[in-house]
Short mmCIF file of C-alpha atoms and ligand atoms in Angstrom, two decimals:
data_model
loop_
_atom_site.label_atom_id
_atom_site.label_comp_id
_atom_site.label_asym_id
_atom_site.label_seq_id
_atom_site.Cartn_x
_atom_site.Cartn_y
_atom_site.Cartn_z
CA UNK D 1 48.53 -43.72 23.04
CA UNK D 2 50.59 -40.96 24.70
CA UNK D 3 52.75 -40.65 21.59
CA UNK D 4 49.95 -39.49 19.39
CA UNK D 5 49.60 -36.26 21.38
CA UNK D 6 53.31 -35.56 21.49
CA UNK D 7 53.26 -33.40 18.37
CA UNK D 8 50.67 -31.07 19.94
CA UNK D 9 52.43 -27.85 21.05
CA UNK D 10 51.79 -26.15 24.40
CA UNK D 11 49.68 -23.00 24.61
CA UNK D 12 52.75 -21.02 25.65
CA UNK D 13 54.82 -22.23 22.75
CA UNK D 14 52.13 -21.14 20.29
CA UNK D 15 51.64 -17.80 22.02
CA UNK D 16 55.32 -16.99 21.75
CA UNK D 17 55.38 -17.52 17.98
CA UNK D 18 55.87 -14.22 16.15
CA UNK D 19 52.91 -14.76 13.84
CA UNK D 20 50.63 -15.27 16.83
CA UNK D 21 52.16 -12.29 18.66
CA UNK D 22 51.33 -10.16 15.61
CA UNK D 23 47.66 -10.96 16.14
CA UNK D 24 47.82 -8.69 19.20
CA UNK D 25 47.73 -5.77 16.74
CA UNK D 26 44.22 -6.93 15.85
CA UNK D 27 42.88 -8.39 19.09
CA UNK D 28 43.19 -8.26 22.85
CA UNK D 29 45.61 -10.60 24.57
CA UNK D 30 42.71 -12.48 26.17
CA UNK D 31 41.08 -13.14 22.83
CA UNK D 32 44.31 -14.37 21.22
CA UNK D 33 44.86 -16.76 24.14
CA UNK D 34 41.36 -18.15 23.91
CA UNK D 35 41.62 -18.62 20.13
CA UNK D 36 44.83 -20.58 20.66
CA UNK D 37 43.39 -22.68 23.48
CA UNK D 38 40.22 -23.45 21.54
CA UNK D 39 42.09 -24.59 18.45
CA UNK D 40 44.47 -26.76 20.47
CA UNK D 41 41.46 -28.32 22.24
CA UNK D 42 39.93 -29.04 18.88
CA UNK D 43 43.15 -30.70 17.67
CA UNK D 44 43.38 -32.73 20.88
CA UNK D 45 39.88 -34.01 20.23
CA UNK D 46 40.70 -34.88 16.61
CA UNK D 47 43.86 -36.70 17.59
CA UNK D 48 41.82 -38.54 20.23
CA UNK D 49 39.55 -39.94 17.54
CA UNK D 50 42.49 -41.11 15.48
CA UNK D 51 43.45 -38.11 13.29
CA UNK D 52 47.09 -37.19 12.83
CA UNK D 53 48.63 -34.07 14.39
CA UNK D 54 49.49 -31.37 11.81
CA UNK D 55 53.02 -29.87 11.86
CA UNK D 56 53.62 -26.84 14.09
CA UNK D 57 53.74 -24.34 11.20
CA UNK D 58 50.46 -25.43 9.78
CA UNK D 59 48.86 -25.24 13.25
CA UNK D 60 50.00 -21.63 13.56
CA UNK D 61 48.90 -20.74 10.05
CA UNK D 62 45.43 -22.16 10.63
CA UNK D 63 45.15 -20.17 13.86
CA UNK D 64 46.15 -16.96 12.07
CA UNK D 65 43.65 -17.65 9.30
CA UNK D 66 40.89 -18.37 11.86
CA UNK D 67 41.73 -15.18 13.72
CA UNK D 68 41.61 -13.09 10.56
CA UNK D 69 38.33 -14.69 9.51
CA UNK D 70 36.75 -13.25 12.67
CA UNK D 71 36.94 -9.83 11.11
CA UNK D 72 35.35 -10.95 7.89
CA UNK D 73 32.79 -10.21 6.61
CA UNK D 74 32.97 -6.72 8.03
CA UNK D 75 30.50 -4.05 7.06
CA UNK D 76 32.18 -1.42 4.91
CA UNK D 77 31.39 0.97 2.09
CA UNK D 78 31.54 -0.11 -1.53
CA UNK D 79 30.98 1.37 -4.96
CA UNK D 80 27.69 0.36 -6.56
CA UNK D 81 28.13 0.29 -10.34
CA UNK D 82 25.22 -2.13 -10.86
CA UNK D 83 22.77 0.50 -12.09
CA UNK D 84 20.22 -0.55 -9.44
CA UNK D 85 19.62 2.66 -7.49
CA UNK D 86 17.90 1.20 -4.42
CA UNK D 87 19.82 -2.06 -4.06
CA UNK D 88 18.65 -3.99 -1.00
CA UNK D 89 21.80 -6.14 -0.83
CA UNK D 90 24.01 -3.06 -1.07
CA UNK D 91 22.41 -1.08 1.74
CA UNK D 92 19.54 0.61 -0.13
CA UNK D 93 19.65 4.42 0.00
CA UNK D 94 22.94 6.24 0.62
CA UNK D 95 22.32 9.26 2.88
CA UNK D 96 22.77 12.93 2.11
CA UNK D 97 25.69 14.79 3.66
CA UNK D 98 23.26 16.66 5.89
CA UNK D 99 21.67 13.42 7.12
CA UNK D 100 25.09 12.00 7.98
CA UNK D 101 26.01 15.19 9.84
CA UNK D 102 22.76 15.08 11.79
CA UNK D 103 23.51 11.50 12.89
CA UNK D 104 27.03 12.48 13.83
CA UNK D 105 25.85 15.33 16.05
CA UNK D 106 23.24 13.28 17.86
CA UNK D 107 25.61 10.33 18.26
CA UNK D 108 28.32 12.31 20.01
CA UNK D 109 26.31 13.81 22.81
CA UNK D 110 23.11 13.63 24.77
CA UNK D 111 20.02 14.93 23.03
CA UNK D 112 16.42 15.93 23.69
CA UNK D 113 15.28 12.62 22.16
CA UNK D 114 12.46 12.22 24.68
CA UNK D 115 12.72 15.45 26.58
CA UNK D 116 10.54 18.52 26.20
CA UNK D 117 12.89 21.48 26.62
CA UNK D 118 10.06 23.99 27.15
CA UNK D 119 8.33 22.00 29.85
CA UNK D 120 11.49 20.46 31.30
CA UNK D 121 9.65 17.17 31.30
CA UNK D 122 9.42 13.88 29.46
CA UNK D 123 8.73 14.34 25.74
CA UNK D 124 7.97 12.07 22.78
CA UNK D 125 10.47 10.95 20.18
CA UNK D 126 7.70 11.22 17.58
CA UNK D 127 7.50 14.98 18.20
CA UNK D 128 10.68 15.56 16.17
CA UNK D 129 9.23 14.22 12.97
CA UNK D 130 5.43 14.12 13.13
CA UNK D 131 4.79 17.71 12.19
CA UNK D 132 7.14 17.57 9.20
CA UNK D 133 5.54 14.38 7.91
CA UNK D 134 2.09 15.94 8.23
CA UNK D 135 3.23 19.04 6.31
CA UNK D 136 4.74 16.97 3.52
CA UNK D 137 1.93 14.47 3.09
CA UNK D 138 -1.19 16.31 4.22
CA UNK D 139 -1.84 13.69 6.92
CA UNK D 140 -3.30 14.44 10.38
CA UNK D 141 -0.76 12.39 12.30
CA UNK D 142 2.32 10.21 11.93
CA UNK D 143 4.45 7.67 13.75
CA UNK D 144 7.85 6.28 12.78
CA UNK D 145 9.22 2.84 13.64
CA UNK D 146 12.14 0.58 12.79
CA UNK D 147 11.19 -0.37 9.23
CA UNK D 148 8.14 -0.75 7.05
CA UNK D 149 7.74 -4.44 7.83
CA UNK D 150 7.33 -3.59 11.51
CA UNK D 151 5.10 -0.63 10.67
CA UNK D 152 2.67 -2.89 8.80
CA UNK D 153 2.84 -5.52 11.55
CA UNK D 154 2.16 -2.87 14.19
CA UNK D 155 -0.74 -1.40 12.21
CA UNK D 156 -2.42 -4.74 11.61
CA UNK D 157 -1.88 -5.92 15.18
CA UNK D 158 -3.24 -2.72 16.70
CA UNK D 159 -6.22 -2.40 14.38
CA UNK D 160 -7.18 -5.81 12.98
CA UNK D 161 -6.28 -8.49 15.53
CA UNK D 162 -8.94 -11.24 15.65
CA UNK D 163 -10.73 -9.58 12.74
CA UNK D 164 -10.66 -9.96 8.99
CA UNK D 165 -8.57 -8.02 6.52
CA UNK D 166 -9.55 -8.09 2.87
CA UNK D 167 -6.74 -8.19 0.29
CA UNK D 168 -6.84 -8.59 -3.47
CA UNK D 169 -5.43 -11.97 -4.52
CA UNK D 170 -3.02 -10.14 -6.82
CA UNK D 171 -1.61 -8.26 -3.82
CA UNK D 172 -1.12 -11.14 -1.37
CA UNK D 173 2.53 -10.96 -2.35
CA UNK D 174 6.00 -11.72 -1.11
CA UNK D 175 8.13 -8.57 -1.19
CA UNK D 176 11.45 -10.41 -0.74
CA UNK D 177 13.54 -11.11 2.31
CA UNK D 178 10.69 -13.23 3.68
CA UNK D 179 8.14 -10.42 3.95
CA UNK D 180 4.96 -12.16 2.81
CA UNK D 181 1.67 -10.40 3.26
CA UNK D 182 -0.28 -13.56 4.24
CA UNK D 183 2.32 -14.37 6.90
CA UNK D 184 2.46 -10.83 8.28
CA UNK D 185 -1.32 -10.93 8.59
CA UNK D 186 -1.16 -14.26 10.40
CA UNK D 187 1.51 -12.93 12.74
CA UNK D 188 -0.63 -9.92 13.58
CA UNK D 189 -3.54 -12.15 14.53
CA UNK D 190 -5.69 -10.87 11.67
CA UNK D 191 -7.44 -13.20 9.27
CA UNK D 192 -6.68 -12.79 5.59
CA UNK D 193 -9.65 -12.77 3.25
CA UNK D 194 -8.49 -12.90 -0.35
CA UNK D 195 -10.76 -11.52 -3.04
CA UNK D 196 -10.68 -11.35 -6.82
CA UNK D 197 -8.22 -13.29 -8.97
CA UNK D 198 -4.48 -12.95 -9.52
CA UNK D 199 -4.93 -10.60 -12.44
CA UNK D 200 -8.35 -8.97 -11.90
CA UNK D 201 -10.02 -7.61 -8.80
CA UNK D 202 -13.06 -5.31 -8.83
CA UNK D 203 -14.54 -3.00 -6.24
CA UNK D 204 -17.54 -5.34 -6.02
CA UNK D 205 -15.20 -8.17 -4.93
CA UNK D 206 -14.24 -6.17 -1.87
CA UNK D 207 -17.77 -5.02 -1.20
CA UNK D 208 -19.18 -8.56 -1.25
CA UNK D 209 -16.50 -9.79 1.18
CA UNK D 210 -17.16 -7.19 3.88
CA UNK D 211 -18.89 -8.64 6.94
CA UNK D 212 -19.30 -7.55 10.56
CA UNK D 213 -15.94 -9.25 11.22
CA UNK D 214 -14.09 -7.05 8.71
CA UNK D 215 -11.56 -4.63 10.18
CA UNK D 216 -9.93 -3.29 7.03
CA UNK D 217 -9.46 -3.30 3.29
CA UNK D 218 -5.71 -3.51 2.68
CA UNK D 219 -3.95 -2.39 -0.46
CA UNK D 220 -0.40 -3.68 -0.96
CA UNK D 221 2.04 -2.33 -3.50
CA UNK D 222 3.04 -5.40 -5.52
CA UNK D 223 6.64 -4.12 -5.44
CA UNK D 224 8.96 -6.49 -7.27
CA UNK D 225 6.69 -7.66 -10.01
CA UNK D 226 4.14 -6.33 -12.42
CA UNK D 227 1.08 -8.06 -13.85
CA UNK D 228 0.60 -7.00 -17.44
CA UNK D 229 -2.10 -7.63 -20.01
CA UNK D 230 -5.64 -8.49 -18.95
CA UNK D 231 -5.60 -6.83 -15.55
CA UNK D 232 -7.89 -4.87 -13.30
CA UNK D 233 -7.25 -3.41 -9.89
CA UNK D 234 -9.11 -0.93 -7.74
CA UNK D 235 -7.75 2.62 -7.43
CA UNK D 236 -6.93 3.68 -3.90
CA UNK D 237 -9.52 6.47 -4.02
CA UNK D 238 -12.32 4.01 -4.79
CA UNK D 239 -11.10 1.60 -2.14
CA UNK D 240 -10.96 4.34 0.53
CA UNK D 241 -14.43 5.59 -0.45
CA UNK D 242 -15.85 2.08 -0.19
CA UNK D 243 -14.21 1.58 3.21
CA UNK D 244 -15.65 4.85 4.47
CA UNK D 245 -19.12 3.95 3.20
CA UNK D 246 -19.04 0.50 4.83
CA UNK D 247 -17.45 1.83 7.99
CA UNK D 248 -14.29 -0.26 7.83
CA UNK D 249 -10.69 0.93 7.61
CA UNK D 250 -8.65 1.41 4.45
CA UNK D 251 -4.96 0.62 4.97
CA UNK D 252 -2.31 1.17 2.31
CA UNK D 253 1.11 -0.51 2.28
CA UNK D 254 2.84 1.73 -0.24
CA UNK D 255 6.22 0.06 0.09
CA UNK D 256 8.46 2.74 -1.27
CA UNK D 257 7.11 5.98 0.10
CA UNK D 258 7.53 8.20 -2.89
CA UNK D 259 6.87 11.92 -2.34
CA UNK D 260 7.74 13.08 -5.88
CA UNK D 261 6.16 12.53 -9.28
CA UNK D 262 8.27 9.87 -11.00
CA UNK D 263 6.76 10.54 -14.43
CA UNK D 264 8.80 13.77 -14.57
CA UNK D 265 11.86 11.55 -15.03
CA UNK D 266 10.46 9.38 -17.81
CA UNK D 267 9.49 6.65 -15.36
CA UNK D 268 6.11 5.03 -14.86
CA UNK D 269 3.93 6.49 -12.17
CA UNK D 270 4.84 5.36 -8.65
CA UNK D 271 1.96 5.90 -6.20
CA UNK D 272 2.80 8.79 -3.86
CA UNK D 273 2.09 9.15 -0.17
CA UNK D 274 0.21 12.40 -0.82
CA UNK D 275 -2.15 10.59 -3.21
CA UNK D 276 -3.00 8.00 -0.59
CA UNK D 277 -3.64 10.62 2.07
CA UNK D 278 -5.75 12.71 -0.31
CA UNK D 279 -7.68 9.57 -1.26
CA UNK D 280 -8.72 9.32 2.38
CA UNK D 281 -6.95 6.16 3.51
CA UNK D 282 -6.93 5.52 7.24
CA UNK D 283 -3.21 4.80 7.31
CA UNK D 284 -0.44 4.66 4.72
CA UNK D 285 2.76 2.71 5.46
CA UNK D 286 6.14 3.17 3.76
CA UNK D 287 9.90 2.70 4.09
CA UNK D 288 12.43 5.39 4.96
CA UNK D 289 15.25 3.92 2.87
CA UNK D 290 13.62 3.29 -0.48
CA UNK D 291 12.44 6.19 -2.66
CA UNK D 292 12.35 8.55 0.30
CA UNK D 293 16.15 8.25 0.24
CA UNK D 294 16.70 8.28 3.99
CA UNK D 295 17.68 5.82 6.73
CA UNK D 296 16.00 2.49 7.47
CA UNK D 297 12.65 3.39 9.00
CA UNK D 298 8.97 2.55 8.79
CA UNK D 299 6.69 5.54 8.47
CA UNK D 300 2.96 5.55 9.09
CA UNK D 301 0.82 8.58 8.24
CA UNK D 302 -2.93 9.01 8.39
CA UNK D 303 -5.90 9.68 10.65
CA UNK D 304 -5.10 10.84 14.15
CA UNK D 305 -7.29 8.38 16.07
CA UNK D 306 -5.66 5.45 14.26
CA UNK D 307 -2.11 6.74 14.65
CA UNK D 308 -2.82 7.25 18.36
CA UNK D 309 -3.84 3.59 18.66
CA UNK D 310 -0.52 2.58 17.11
CA UNK D 311 1.43 4.89 19.44
CA UNK D 312 -0.25 3.37 22.49
CA UNK D 313 0.18 -0.25 21.43
CA UNK D 314 2.87 -2.22 23.36
CA UNK D 315 4.42 -3.40 20.10
CA UNK D 316 5.30 0.23 19.27
CA UNK D 317 7.93 0.15 22.01
CA UNK D 318 9.42 -3.05 20.60
CA UNK D 319 9.81 -1.62 17.10
CA UNK D 320 10.70 1.98 17.89
CA UNK D 321 13.18 3.92 15.79
CA UNK D 322 16.62 4.66 17.26
CA UNK D 323 17.91 8.20 17.68
CA UNK D 324 20.51 8.03 14.89
CA UNK D 325 17.97 6.96 12.31
CA UNK D 326 15.55 9.54 13.62
CA UNK D 327 18.14 12.29 13.17
CA UNK D 328 18.90 11.13 9.63
CA UNK D 329 15.21 10.85 8.80
CA UNK D 330 14.48 14.40 9.97
CA UNK D 331 17.44 15.76 7.98
CA UNK D 332 16.24 13.87 4.88
CA UNK D 333 12.72 15.22 5.27
CA UNK D 334 14.15 18.77 5.57
CA UNK D 335 15.44 18.39 2.00
CA UNK D 336 11.83 17.91 0.88
CA UNK D 337 10.60 20.83 2.99
CA UNK D 338 13.25 23.04 1.38
CA UNK D 339 12.37 21.79 -2.11
CA UNK D 340 15.87 20.45 -2.73
CA UNK D 341 15.55 16.64 -2.87
CA UNK D 342 16.83 16.44 -6.47
CA UNK D 343 20.04 18.23 -5.46
CA UNK D 344 20.59 16.71 -2.05
CA UNK D 345 19.02 13.28 -1.67
CA UNK D 346 21.39 10.81 -3.37
CA UNK D 347 18.72 8.47 -4.78
CA UNK D 348 16.94 11.42 -6.38
CA UNK D 349 20.19 12.87 -7.70
CA UNK D 350 20.78 9.52 -9.38
CA UNK D 351 17.24 9.27 -10.76
CA UNK D 352 17.31 12.83 -12.11
CA UNK D 353 20.89 12.89 -13.41
CA UNK D 354 20.68 13.76 -17.12
CA UNK D 355 21.95 11.01 -19.40
CA UNK D 356 24.44 13.51 -20.89
CA UNK D 357 26.13 13.80 -17.52
CA UNK D 358 26.31 10.03 -17.04
CA UNK D 359 27.70 9.85 -20.58
CA UNK D 360 30.42 12.40 -19.83
CA UNK D 361 31.50 10.52 -16.69
CA UNK D 362 31.41 7.18 -18.53
CA UNK D 363 33.59 8.59 -21.34
CA UNK D 364 36.13 9.88 -18.84
CA UNK D 365 36.35 6.46 -17.22
CA UNK D 366 36.51 4.57 -20.53
CA UNK D 367 39.24 6.87 -21.77
CA UNK D 368 41.29 6.31 -18.65
CA UNK D 369 40.98 2.55 -19.13
CA UNK D 370 42.01 2.60 -22.81
CA UNK D 371 41.47 -0.10 -25.45
CA UNK D 372 39.49 -2.60 -23.37
CA UNK D 373 36.64 -0.25 -22.54
CA UNK D 374 33.90 1.47 -24.49
CA UNK D 375 30.75 3.42 -23.68
CA UNK D 376 27.48 1.74 -24.61
CA UNK D 377 23.83 2.69 -24.06
CA UNK D 378 21.95 0.90 -21.32
CA UNK D 379 19.25 1.12 -18.69
CA UNK D 380 19.32 1.78 -14.96
CA UNK D 381 16.50 0.67 -12.66
CA UNK D 382 15.12 2.21 -9.49
CA UNK D 383 15.00 -1.08 -7.54
CA UNK D 384 13.73 -1.60 -4.02
CA UNK D 385 10.42 -2.79 -5.39
CA UNK D 386 9.62 0.66 -6.79
CA UNK D 387 8.29 1.15 -10.31
CA UNK D 388 8.92 -2.45 -11.43
CA UNK D 389 9.61 -2.80 -15.12
CA UNK D 390 10.38 0.88 -15.62
CA UNK D 391 13.91 1.95 -16.60
CA UNK D 392 16.05 5.07 -16.92
CA UNK D 393 18.25 5.62 -19.95
CA UNK D 394 21.92 5.47 -19.04
CA UNK D 395 25.44 4.96 -20.41
CA UNK D 396 27.59 2.02 -19.39
CA UNK D 397 31.30 1.48 -19.42
CA UNK D 398 31.66 -1.95 -21.04
CA UNK D 399 34.83 -3.96 -20.61
CA UNK D 400 35.12 -6.80 -23.10
CA UNK D 401 36.25 -10.27 -22.10
CA UNK D 402 39.80 -10.93 -23.28
CA UNK D 403 39.67 -12.99 -26.49
CA UNK D 404 40.33 -16.71 -26.46
CA UNK D 405 38.84 -19.68 -24.76
CA UNK D 406 39.65 -18.45 -21.27
CA UNK D 407 38.13 -15.01 -21.94
CA UNK D 408 34.88 -15.51 -19.99
CA UNK D 409 36.76 -16.98 -17.01
CA UNK D 410 39.11 -14.00 -17.03
CA UNK D 411 36.17 -11.62 -17.09
CA UNK D 412 34.78 -13.39 -14.01
CA UNK D 413 38.22 -13.02 -12.46
CA UNK D 414 38.16 -9.29 -13.22
CA UNK D 415 34.76 -8.94 -11.55
CA UNK D 416 36.02 -10.89 -8.53
CA UNK D 417 39.11 -8.72 -8.22
CA UNK D 418 36.94 -5.61 -8.39
CA UNK D 419 34.68 -6.93 -5.65
CA UNK D 420 37.64 -7.62 -3.42
CA UNK D 421 39.52 -4.39 -4.14
CA UNK D 422 39.59 -1.44 -1.77
CA UNK D 423 36.97 -0.03 -1.91
CA UNK D 424 35.06 -3.02 -3.30
CA UNK D 425 33.31 -2.26 -6.62
CA UNK D 426 30.30 -4.16 -7.93
CA UNK D 427 29.22 -4.18 -11.56
CA UNK D 428 27.44 -6.82 -13.63
CA UNK D 429 28.43 -9.24 -16.38
CA UNK D 430 26.27 -9.50 -19.49
CA UNK D 431 27.11 -11.06 -22.85
CA UNK D 432 30.84 -11.44 -22.17
CA UNK D 433 31.19 -7.87 -21.01
CA UNK D 434 31.62 -6.38 -17.57
CA UNK D 435 29.23 -3.43 -17.36
CA UNK D 436 29.68 -0.47 -15.03
CA UNK D 437 26.78 1.98 -14.66
CA UNK D 438 27.97 5.34 -13.36
CA UNK D 439 24.44 6.50 -12.57
CA UNK D 440 24.61 4.64 -9.25
CA UNK D 441 28.21 5.65 -8.54
CA UNK D 442 28.49 8.79 -6.43
CA UNK D 443 30.37 11.37 -8.55
CA UNK D 444 33.06 11.70 -5.88
CA UNK D 445 33.74 7.96 -6.25
CA UNK D 446 34.55 8.07 -9.99
CA UNK D 447 38.31 8.31 -9.45
CA UNK D 448 38.40 5.46 -6.94
CA UNK D 449 36.37 3.27 -9.32
CA UNK D 450 38.78 4.07 -12.17
CA UNK D 451 41.80 3.19 -10.04
CA UNK D 452 40.21 -0.08 -8.87
CA UNK D 453 39.35 -1.14 -12.44
CA UNK D 454 42.86 -0.34 -13.64
CA UNK D 455 44.60 -2.30 -10.95
CA UNK D 456 42.16 -5.21 -11.29
CA UNK D 457 42.79 -5.30 -15.06
CA UNK D 458 46.53 -5.32 -14.42
CA UNK D 459 46.07 -8.11 -11.87
CA UNK D 460 44.14 -10.24 -14.37
CA UNK D 461 46.78 -9.63 -17.05
CA UNK D 462 49.49 -10.85 -14.67
CA UNK D 463 47.56 -13.91 -13.51
C1 PLP I 501 9.84 -3.03 0.94
C2 PLP I 501 8.44 -3.29 1.31
C3 PLP I 501 8.09 -3.62 2.63
C4 PLP I 501 9.13 -3.81 3.69
O1 PLP I 501 9.71 -2.59 4.03
P1 PLP I 501 11.06 -2.55 4.91
O2 PLP I 501 11.27 -1.10 5.19
O3 PLP I 501 12.11 -3.19 4.10
O4 PLP I 501 10.77 -3.32 6.16
C5 PLP I 501 6.77 -3.81 2.93
N1 PLP I 501 5.82 -3.68 1.98
C6 PLP I 501 6.10 -3.35 0.71
C7 PLP I 501 4.99 -3.23 -0.29
C8 PLP I 501 7.43 -3.14 0.32
O5 PLP I 501 7.73 -2.81 -0.94
#
């Protein structure tokens, strides 16, 4: 019995091994000791139930691997060559230089976050952004929270709890990431009343469903999908007018929060915040990090009495926006006030970048890569549930799979090497080609992308 544990080294012996000592460059002494103790305890248990004891070297190597795994996955920047501009898995909107600087300034010192400098008294964090949002959208009032999911939850909880909310069946959707309109309504304590059919809903459907229990008519942007063909939905202006006539609220979950006219860029029309406000909705809800191009945030604009109810609700405290995001949001909104979003806000620079410019950058990259690469026409998408089905003309750098039976596997290997290079680069594989869309690559990243592709190609050739 004793013998079985004899191979198990002491904590001190492991700690004095050079490979374990080297871990002190990564972690505190206390952490290294506890990693070692925990793994030895685990081995003792395994030996106790009849497993053999691994050799000393393999024990140390496992400990080193476990220690290194602690730092993975770590959040770090990468190059998005997917052609999806607002990519939820890749962090949605990159921020403008000015927005990053604003965060930096506020992060380093104290700030007047909730302090009124004139009065020398407590202030409101909403004060920094409300006026700007009202100017940009035409709304009477505004409140910002952590994200749009919490904005919608706050709005429904504060205004429709224990009452009914009428939603078109075609809009009782799941946005992705578990945000499902029926479930958000349930969570808020409101009762969902679905009207119409999946493809067609008329104004009369809403009108007939309104009772004395109705709190609101809710419009939801269908985001990630589009119903085509025999369809009918109610325009927001008609819905708001009906709500006003029947003395119920009209709430609008816009999703993306677009302030600009997307048709200027050859895209389909994305509903704008200004349109909703002009239509007379009670409240419009939208994200900060989709088409607005700012930080994660949930923005609510609309009628003052309703916004005030949201501000006073206890849930508002639970979902409030932090100071760094607030600073970045204000700086992003300044770009709109100054009329410079196309030059300064990265998602709008990408959307509005002329195809000739993408083409020039793609040719430079393809030329640097040589034989294996060529420039081909393609399409970028906005993503983030905005303008589903609508695309922007682009140029792709296409890297062909090496010929032969193992070609496709080697192309996968190339994509894997690119993802694990420094910085990581993400493209997409289609029809035995790795495609890189420079529209979503920041121009200052072109050189780093080129270098990563070159060294990954060389790595595949060697393997
Ligand atoms: C994206 C989206 C949300 C969720 O917004 P987050 O800011 O990600 O919380 C809610 N509603 C609609 C219609 C959306 O498109």
